[in-house]
Amino acid sequence: MAELLTNKALSGTTGEVWFDGEKLANLKKADLKVEGNFEDLQVCGDYRTFPNYVGYSVTGSVTLAKIDSLVLKKYATAYKTGDIPTLKIIAKLTDKSTGKVERTAISGAVLTTLTLANFEAAKLIDEEIPVQASDYYVLETI
């Protein structure tokens, strides 16, 4: 069995995210993913069910330490008017031992939930920003 090089394990501490070119300094977590959409295919004479690929969806969320009303300001009016702005989101993770980076991007991203208030006594506030997007790109790999 190959030896596990624990000093090569990546850490989220080196992660960075940009919304439309603006770096999010208060980033706590990023979770962007592509999910395959499959329909079940069953054929006569075979008891198995086969997954049949019919497309994909791009979803995820970004969690920020709440320091301002940036998201509320950008989206509060948009939801009332129906003119929802789209974002390009770039995520970057750096391997600190080599300096190599993994960068991915999603485009046509929209905020799917607008949180108006979410707080609790004696607790720091996190702001989760759930998104859906129309496409994704792998820009660099480690």
Coordinates of C-alpha atoms in Angstrom, one line a residue:
M1 CA 0.0 0.0 0.0
A2 CA 1.3 3.5 -0.9
E3 CA 2.4 5.7 2.0
L4 CA 0.1 8.5 2.9
L5 CA 1.9 11.9 2.8
T6 CA 0.0 13.8 5.4
N7 CA 2.0 17.0 4.8
K8 CA 0.5 17.0 1.2
A9 CA -3.1 17.1 2.4
L10 CA -4.8 20.4 1.3
S11 CA -6.3 22.8 3.8
G12 CA -9.3 25.1 3.2
T13 CA -7.3 27.8 4.9
T14 CA -5.6 28.5 1.6
G15 CA -9.0 28.9 -0.2
E16 CA -10.1 32.1 -1.8
V17 CA -13.3 33.1 -3.7
W18 CA -14.1 36.1 -6.0
F19 CA -17.6 37.4 -6.9
D20 CA -17.4 39.2 -10.2
G21 CA -13.7 39.8 -9.7
E22 CA -14.1 41.1 -6.1
K23 CA -12.3 38.9 -3.5
L24 CA -14.3 38.0 -0.5
A25 CA -12.1 38.8 2.5
N26 CA -14.7 37.4 4.9
L27 CA -14.9 33.9 3.3
K28 CA -15.4 31.0 5.7
K29 CA -16.5 28.2 3.4
A30 CA -17.1 27.4 -0.3
D31 CA -19.0 24.5 -1.7
L32 CA -19.6 24.5 -5.4
K33 CA -20.5 21.4 -7.3
V34 CA -21.8 19.8 -10.5
E35 CA -24.5 17.2 -10.1
G36 CA -25.4 14.8 -12.9
N37 CA -29.0 14.4 -13.7
F38 CA -30.0 10.8 -14.5
E39 CA -33.2 9.0 -15.4
D40 CA -33.7 5.3 -14.8
L41 CA -33.7 3.2 -18.0
Q42 CA -35.3 -0.2 -17.8
V43 CA -35.5 -2.6 -20.7
C44 CA -37.5 -5.8 -21.3
G45 CA -35.7 -9.0 -20.5
D46 CA -33.3 -7.4 -17.9
Y47 CA -34.1 -6.8 -14.3
R48 CA -31.5 -4.2 -13.8
T49 CA -32.0 -0.4 -13.8
F50 CA -29.5 1.6 -15.8
P51 CA -28.7 5.2 -15.1
N52 CA -29.2 7.3 -18.2
Y53 CA -27.4 10.7 -18.2
V54 CA -29.7 13.6 -19.3
G55 CA -27.7 16.6 -18.2
Y56 CA -26.2 18.4 -15.2
S57 CA -26.8 21.2 -12.8
V58 CA -24.4 23.5 -11.0
T59 CA -25.2 24.4 -7.4
G60 CA -23.5 25.3 -4.1
S61 CA -23.1 27.9 -1.5
V62 CA -20.6 30.3 -0.1
T63 CA -20.5 31.1 3.6
L64 CA -19.2 34.4 4.8
A65 CA -18.6 36.0 8.2
K66 CA -21.3 38.7 8.2
I67 CA -19.6 42.0 8.3
D68 CA -22.0 44.1 6.2
S69 CA -25.2 44.1 4.1
L70 CA -23.5 43.5 0.8
V71 CA -25.8 40.6 -0.3
L72 CA -28.9 42.3 1.0
K73 CA -28.2 45.5 -0.8
K74 CA -27.5 43.7 -4.1
Y75 CA -30.5 41.4 -4.1
A76 CA -33.3 42.9 -2.0
T77 CA -34.7 45.0 -4.9
A78 CA -33.9 42.4 -7.5
Y79 CA -36.3 39.9 -6.0
K80 CA -39.1 42.4 -6.0
T81 CA -38.5 43.5 -9.6
G82 CA -37.5 40.2 -11.1
D83 CA -34.3 41.6 -12.5
I84 CA -32.0 39.1 -10.8
P85 CA -28.3 39.8 -11.3
T86 CA -25.9 37.0 -12.3
L87 CA -22.5 36.4 -11.0
K88 CA -19.2 34.8 -12.1
I89 CA -17.7 33.0 -9.1
I90 CA -14.1 31.9 -9.0
A91 CA -12.8 29.6 -6.3
K92 CA -9.1 29.0 -5.8
L93 CA -7.3 26.5 -3.5
T94 CA -3.5 26.7 -3.1
D95 CA -1.2 23.8 -2.3
K96 CA 1.1 25.7 0.2
S97 CA 3.9 23.1 -0.2
T98 CA 4.3 23.6 -4.0
G99 CA 2.5 26.9 -4.7
K100 CA 0.3 25.1 -7.3
V101 CA -3.3 26.0 -7.4
E102 CA -6.7 24.5 -8.3
R103 CA -9.1 27.1 -9.7
T104 CA -12.7 26.6 -10.8
A105 CA -15.3 29.0 -11.9
I106 CA -19.1 29.1 -12.3
S107 CA -20.9 31.5 -14.5
G108 CA -24.5 32.7 -14.8
A109 CA -24.8 32.2 -11.0
V110 CA -27.9 33.4 -9.2
L111 CA -28.5 33.7 -5.5
T112 CA -31.4 31.3 -4.8
T113 CA -32.3 32.4 -1.2
L114 CA -32.1 35.9 0.3
T115 CA -31.7 35.8 4.1
L116 CA -33.4 38.8 5.6
A117 CA -32.4 38.1 9.2
N118 CA -30.5 35.2 11.0
F119 CA -28.9 35.8 14.3
E120 CA -28.6 34.5 17.8
A121 CA -27.5 36.0 21.1
A122 CA -23.7 35.7 21.9
K123 CA -22.9 34.1 18.5
L124 CA -20.9 35.3 15.6
I125 CA -23.1 35.5 12.4
D126 CA -22.4 33.5 9.3
E127 CA -24.2 34.3 6.1
E128 CA -24.8 31.4 3.7
I129 CA -25.2 32.3 0.1
P130 CA -26.8 29.5 -1.9
V131 CA -26.4 29.6 -5.6
Q132 CA -27.4 27.9 -8.9
A133 CA -25.4 28.5 -12.1
S134 CA -25.7 27.7 -15.8
D135 CA -22.1 26.6 -16.4
Y136 CA -18.8 25.6 -14.8
Y137 CA -15.1 25.7 -15.8
V138 CA -12.0 24.0 -14.5
L139 CA -9.3 26.7 -14.9
E140 CA -6.3 25.0 -13.2
T141 CA -5.5 21.7 -11.5
I142 CA -2.9 20.6 -9.1

